[in-house]
Every structure is written in C-alpha cells, then in structure tokens.
mmCIF file of C-alpha atoms in Angstrom:
data_model
loop_
_atom_site.group_PDB
_atom_site.id
_atom_site.type_symbol
_atom_site.label_atom_id
_atom_site.label_comp_id
_atom_site.label_asym_id
_atom_site.label_seq_id
_atom_site.Cartn_x
_atom_site.Cartn_y
_atom_site.Cartn_z
ATOM 1 C CA UNK A 164 127.510 -35.528 152.958
ATOM 2 C CA UNK A 165 123.816 -35.460 152.334
ATOM 3 C CA UNK A 166 122.965 -31.831 151.548
ATOM 4 C CA UNK A 167 124.593 -29.894 148.728
ATOM 5 C CA UNK A 168 124.447 -26.279 147.571
ATOM 6 C CA UNK A 169 124.824 -25.493 143.891
ATOM 7 C CA UNK A 170 125.640 -22.020 142.589
ATOM 8 C CA UNK A 171 124.243 -21.836 139.073
ATOM 9 C CA UNK A 172 120.951 -23.410 138.076
ATOM 10 C CA UNK A 173 121.462 -23.471 134.314
ATOM 11 C CA UNK A 174 122.100 -26.472 132.087
ATOM 12 C CA UNK A 175 124.884 -28.036 134.136
ATOM 13 C CA UNK A 176 123.751 -26.839 137.562
ATOM 14 C CA UNK A 177 120.231 -28.220 137.335
ATOM 15 C CA UNK A 178 121.518 -31.446 135.771
ATOM 16 C CA UNK A 179 123.958 -31.950 138.639
ATOM 17 C CA UNK A 180 121.163 -31.183 141.103
ATOM 18 C CA UNK A 181 119.029 -33.888 139.466
ATOM 19 C CA UNK A 182 121.868 -36.438 139.622
ATOM 20 C CA UNK A 183 122.412 -35.711 143.313
ATOM 21 C CA UNK A 184 118.677 -35.835 144.116
ATOM 22 C CA UNK A 185 118.267 -39.141 142.267
ATOM 23 C CA UNK A 186 121.082 -40.475 144.468
ATOM 24 C CA UNK A 187 119.061 -39.454 147.529
ATOM 25 C CA UNK A 188 120.722 -36.147 148.440
ATOM 26 C CA UNK A 189 119.035 -32.849 149.225
ATOM 27 C CA UNK A 190 120.131 -29.959 147.018
ATOM 28 C CA UNK A 191 119.706 -26.199 147.334
ATOM 29 C CA UNK A 192 120.267 -24.242 144.108
ATOM 30 C CA UNK A 193 121.037 -20.543 143.788
ATOM 31 C CA UNK A 194 121.233 -18.608 140.536
ATOM 32 C CA UNK A 195 121.684 -14.844 140.156
ATOM 33 C CA UNK A 196 119.237 -14.900 137.224
ATOM 34 C CA UNK A 197 115.676 -14.866 138.580
ATOM 35 C CA UNK A 198 114.224 -16.425 135.410
ATOM 36 C CA UNK A 199 116.633 -19.364 135.628
ATOM 37 C CA UNK A 200 115.709 -19.913 139.256
ATOM 38 C CA UNK A 201 111.974 -19.545 138.541
ATOM 39 C CA UNK A 202 112.103 -22.284 135.893
ATOM 40 C CA UNK A 203 114.124 -24.708 138.047
ATOM 41 C CA UNK A 204 111.213 -26.934 139.131
ATOM 42 C CA UNK A 205 109.939 -27.309 135.568
ATOM 43 C CA UNK A 206 113.388 -28.143 134.181
ATOM 44 C CA UNK A 207 114.047 -30.655 136.971
ATOM 45 C CA UNK A 208 110.776 -32.490 136.230
ATOM 46 C CA UNK A 209 111.576 -32.503 132.491
ATOM 47 C CA UNK A 210 115.019 -33.970 133.206
ATOM 48 C CA UNK A 211 113.501 -36.700 135.369
ATOM 49 C CA UNK A 212 110.974 -37.425 132.595
ATOM 50 C CA UNK A 213 113.778 -37.747 130.035
ATOM 51 C CA UNK A 214 115.311 -40.486 132.152
ATOM 52 C CA UNK A 215 111.935 -42.249 132.078
ATOM 53 C CA UNK A 216 111.263 -41.882 135.771
ATOM 54 C CA UNK A 217 107.543 -42.415 136.456
ATOM 55 C CA UNK A 218 105.804 -39.244 137.692
ATOM 56 C CA UNK A 219 104.988 -40.882 141.043
ATOM 57 C CA UNK A 220 108.722 -41.439 141.593
ATOM 58 C CA UNK A 221 109.812 -38.113 140.060
ATOM 59 C CA UNK A 222 107.821 -35.901 142.422
ATOM 60 C CA UNK A 223 109.618 -36.942 145.637
ATOM 61 C CA UNK A 224 112.999 -36.781 143.878
ATOM 62 C CA UNK A 225 112.233 -33.280 142.568
ATOM 63 C CA UNK A 226 111.157 -32.253 146.078
ATOM 64 C CA UNK A 227 114.741 -32.844 147.244
ATOM 65 C CA UNK A 228 115.785 -29.864 145.088
ATOM 66 C CA UNK A 229 114.906 -26.411 146.377
ATOM 67 C CA UNK A 230 115.745 -22.917 145.198
ATOM 68 C CA UNK A 231 117.452 -20.268 147.326
ATOM 69 C CA UNK A 232 116.874 -16.575 146.753
ATOM 70 C CA UNK A 233 120.381 -15.570 147.872
ATOM 71 C CA UNK A 234 123.830 -17.085 148.025
ATOM 72 C CA UNK A 235 123.729 -16.755 151.810
ATOM 73 C CA UNK A 236 120.427 -18.658 151.949
ATOM 74 C CA UNK A 237 121.886 -21.421 149.773
ATOM 75 C CA UNK A 238 124.736 -22.244 152.131
ATOM 76 C CA UNK A 239 122.577 -22.638 155.256
ATOM 77 C CA UNK A 240 122.744 -26.265 156.362
ATOM 78 C CA UNK A 241 124.691 -27.619 153.385
ATOM 79 C CA UNK A 242 127.652 -29.965 153.719
ATOM 80 C CA UNK A 243 129.400 -28.923 150.490
ATOM 81 C CA UNK A 244 129.003 -26.418 147.662
ATOM 82 C CA UNK A 245 129.386 -26.921 143.941
ATOM 83 C CA UNK A 246 129.954 -23.996 141.598
ATOM 84 C CA UNK A 247 128.298 -24.436 138.180
ATOM 85 C CA UNK A 248 128.288 -20.940 136.694
ATOM 86 C CA UNK A 249 129.290 -20.154 133.088
ATOM 87 C CA UNK A 250 132.808 -21.138 132.032
ATOM 88 C CA UNK A 251 134.296 -17.655 132.508
ATOM 89 C CA UNK A 252 137.245 -17.247 134.844
ATOM 90 C CA UNK A 253 136.127 -13.849 136.159
ATOM 91 C CA UNK A 254 132.613 -15.102 136.974
ATOM 92 C CA UNK A 255 133.858 -18.281 138.655
ATOM 93 C CA UNK A 256 136.416 -16.368 140.723
ATOM 94 C CA UNK A 257 133.766 -13.848 141.835
ATOM 95 C CA UNK A 258 131.539 -16.707 142.999
ATOM 96 C CA UNK A 259 134.384 -18.466 144.808
ATOM 97 C CA UNK A 260 135.448 -15.240 146.522
ATOM 98 C CA UNK A 261 131.861 -14.602 147.654
ATOM 99 C CA UNK A 262 131.633 -18.157 148.985
ATOM 100 C CA UNK A 263 134.926 -17.777 150.880
ATOM 101 C CA UNK A 264 133.388 -14.905 152.808
ATOM 102 C CA UNK A 265 130.294 -16.809 153.991
ATOM 103 C CA UNK A 266 131.090 -20.497 154.452
ATOM 104 C CA UNK A 267 133.100 -22.313 157.110
ATOM 105 C CA UNK A 268 136.776 -22.833 156.335
ATOM 106 C CA UNK A 269 136.349 -26.618 156.339
ATOM 107 C CA UNK A 270 133.421 -26.757 153.896
ATOM 108 C CA UNK A 271 134.423 -28.317 150.575
ATOM 109 C CA UNK A 272 133.704 -26.422 147.369
ATOM 110 C CA UNK A 273 133.899 -28.057 143.961
ATOM 111 C CA UNK A 274 133.909 -26.385 140.598
ATOM 112 C CA UNK A 275 132.256 -27.495 137.400
ATOM 113 C CA UNK A 276 135.089 -26.580 135.066
ATOM 114 C CA UNK A 277 137.174 -28.537 132.656
ATOM 115 C CA UNK A 278 140.098 -26.261 131.891
ATOM 116 C CA UNK A 279 140.191 -23.202 134.135
ATOM 117 C CA UNK A 280 142.629 -22.848 137.027
ATOM 118 C CA UNK A 281 140.535 -21.220 139.716
ATOM 119 C CA UNK A 282 142.721 -20.938 142.813
ATOM 120 C CA UNK A 283 144.758 -17.863 141.860
ATOM 121 C CA UNK A 284 143.817 -14.891 143.980
ATOM 122 C CA UNK A 285 141.765 -16.783 146.544
ATOM 123 C CA UNK A 286 142.609 -16.057 150.180
ATOM 124 C CA UNK A 287 142.433 -19.690 151.305
ATOM 125 C CA UNK A 288 142.603 -22.071 148.338
ATOM 126 C CA UNK A 289 143.268 -25.136 150.505
ATOM 127 C CA UNK A 290 140.835 -26.236 153.216
ATOM 128 C CA UNK A 291 141.628 -29.211 155.464
ATOM 129 C CA UNK A 292 141.951 -32.452 153.485
ATOM 130 C CA UNK A 293 139.713 -31.161 150.708
ATOM 131 C CA UNK A 294 141.096 -28.682 148.280
ATOM 132 C CA UNK A 295 139.029 -25.607 147.759
ATOM 133 C CA UNK A 296 138.257 -25.306 144.995
ATOM 134 C CA UNK A 297 138.962 -28.674 143.512
ATOM 135 C CA UNK A 298 137.920 -29.342 139.982
ATOM 136 C CA UNK A 299 135.299 -31.926 139.186
ATOM 137 C CA UNK A 300 134.381 -32.731 135.615
ATOM 138 C CA UNK A 301 130.697 -33.589 135.167
ATOM 139 C CA UNK A 302 129.570 -35.277 132.014
ATOM 140 C CA UNK A 303 126.181 -35.017 130.323
ATOM 141 C CA UNK A 304 124.958 -38.515 131.009
ATOM 142 C CA UNK A 305 121.716 -40.025 132.128
ATOM 143 C CA UNK A 306 121.019 -38.471 135.565
ATOM 144 C CA UNK A 307 120.939 -41.886 137.252
ATOM 145 C CA UNK A 308 124.427 -42.927 136.124
ATOM 146 C CA UNK A 309 127.706 -41.882 137.755
ATOM 147 C CA UNK A 310 128.606 -38.512 136.308
ATOM 148 C CA UNK A 311 131.619 -37.015 138.017
ATOM 149 C CA UNK A 312 135.287 -37.599 137.586
ATOM 150 C CA UNK A 313 137.517 -35.722 140.031
ATOM 151 C CA UNK A 314 140.467 -33.910 138.502
ATOM 152 C CA UNK A 315 143.626 -33.052 140.371
ATOM 153 C CA UNK A 316 144.706 -29.502 140.963
ATOM 154 C CA UNK A 317 147.921 -28.145 142.430
ATOM 155 C CA UNK A 318 146.157 -27.869 145.813
ATOM 156 C CA UNK A 319 144.905 -31.463 146.028
#
C-alpha cells in the first residue's frame, strides 16, 4: 500500500497524514468542514516544523498530502482508507456506510477509535482477509516514530 485516503482532516487526521507522508506514502484527505480542509497545508507544515524537519525536506513531504473536495474524490486511486472523524458513534457509522457505497469490497478501511464498536449495522463488515472496519489506535507521538497499534475486533 502506498496511497491512503483519510476521512477527517482535524487533529488526528492531519497528524496521521503527516506520519504516513513522512514514511513515504501519498495521502488524500477529505473533511466535510471546508475551513478544516482549507487549513490542511498550513497545519501539515507546522507539524513537520514541530518535528524539526528542515523546510527543504518538509516541502516534498507535505506535497505527498493533498486535499479532496468530496468523499468520492478522496477514494480515487487509494489503496486503503482511514476514518479519523470525531469520536461519535453516529458520525463514524455514517462515514463508514458512505464509504461502503463507493469503495471496492476488498479495500481495507481502518478506524481511528479507541473504544467504539463500529461494525453494527454495516452491510459488509468483513472484507477478504482485512476486517472492515478494523480498529487502529493512533497515539500522539512524534510524526516520524511508529504510531499505530492494531486492535482486534470481533471481525478480525
């Protein structure tokens, strides 16, 4: 996997995008809030500056992160999708249901949640060998350090 889509460009979403871009991946971010999406580039550069990345190195890393105007635009050409919307069950389930309608059945989807069970009510909670959604816990670490710890769900 080299290209990721992230739904939610807020605190966690843009931080995850930075971690993936630093690791060399291309990331497309969608957020329903236009102001959040409009400030994405600025927040990405600030995050790279906080990890003391020289500006000459930060610019090409930041260029790996692009914004999508729609959810449908975000999923074009991505290998996997990560949901990073606010920690509200109804919001997360709405996003996952919308994704189910537009992505291939084999595309993995991960969720940035620590306690919510998200599979109830989804038409196809299990996709091939990868559970959809599976829960991944991201920690607020330096963007260049490993930052995900997969968590089991009943579908994995």
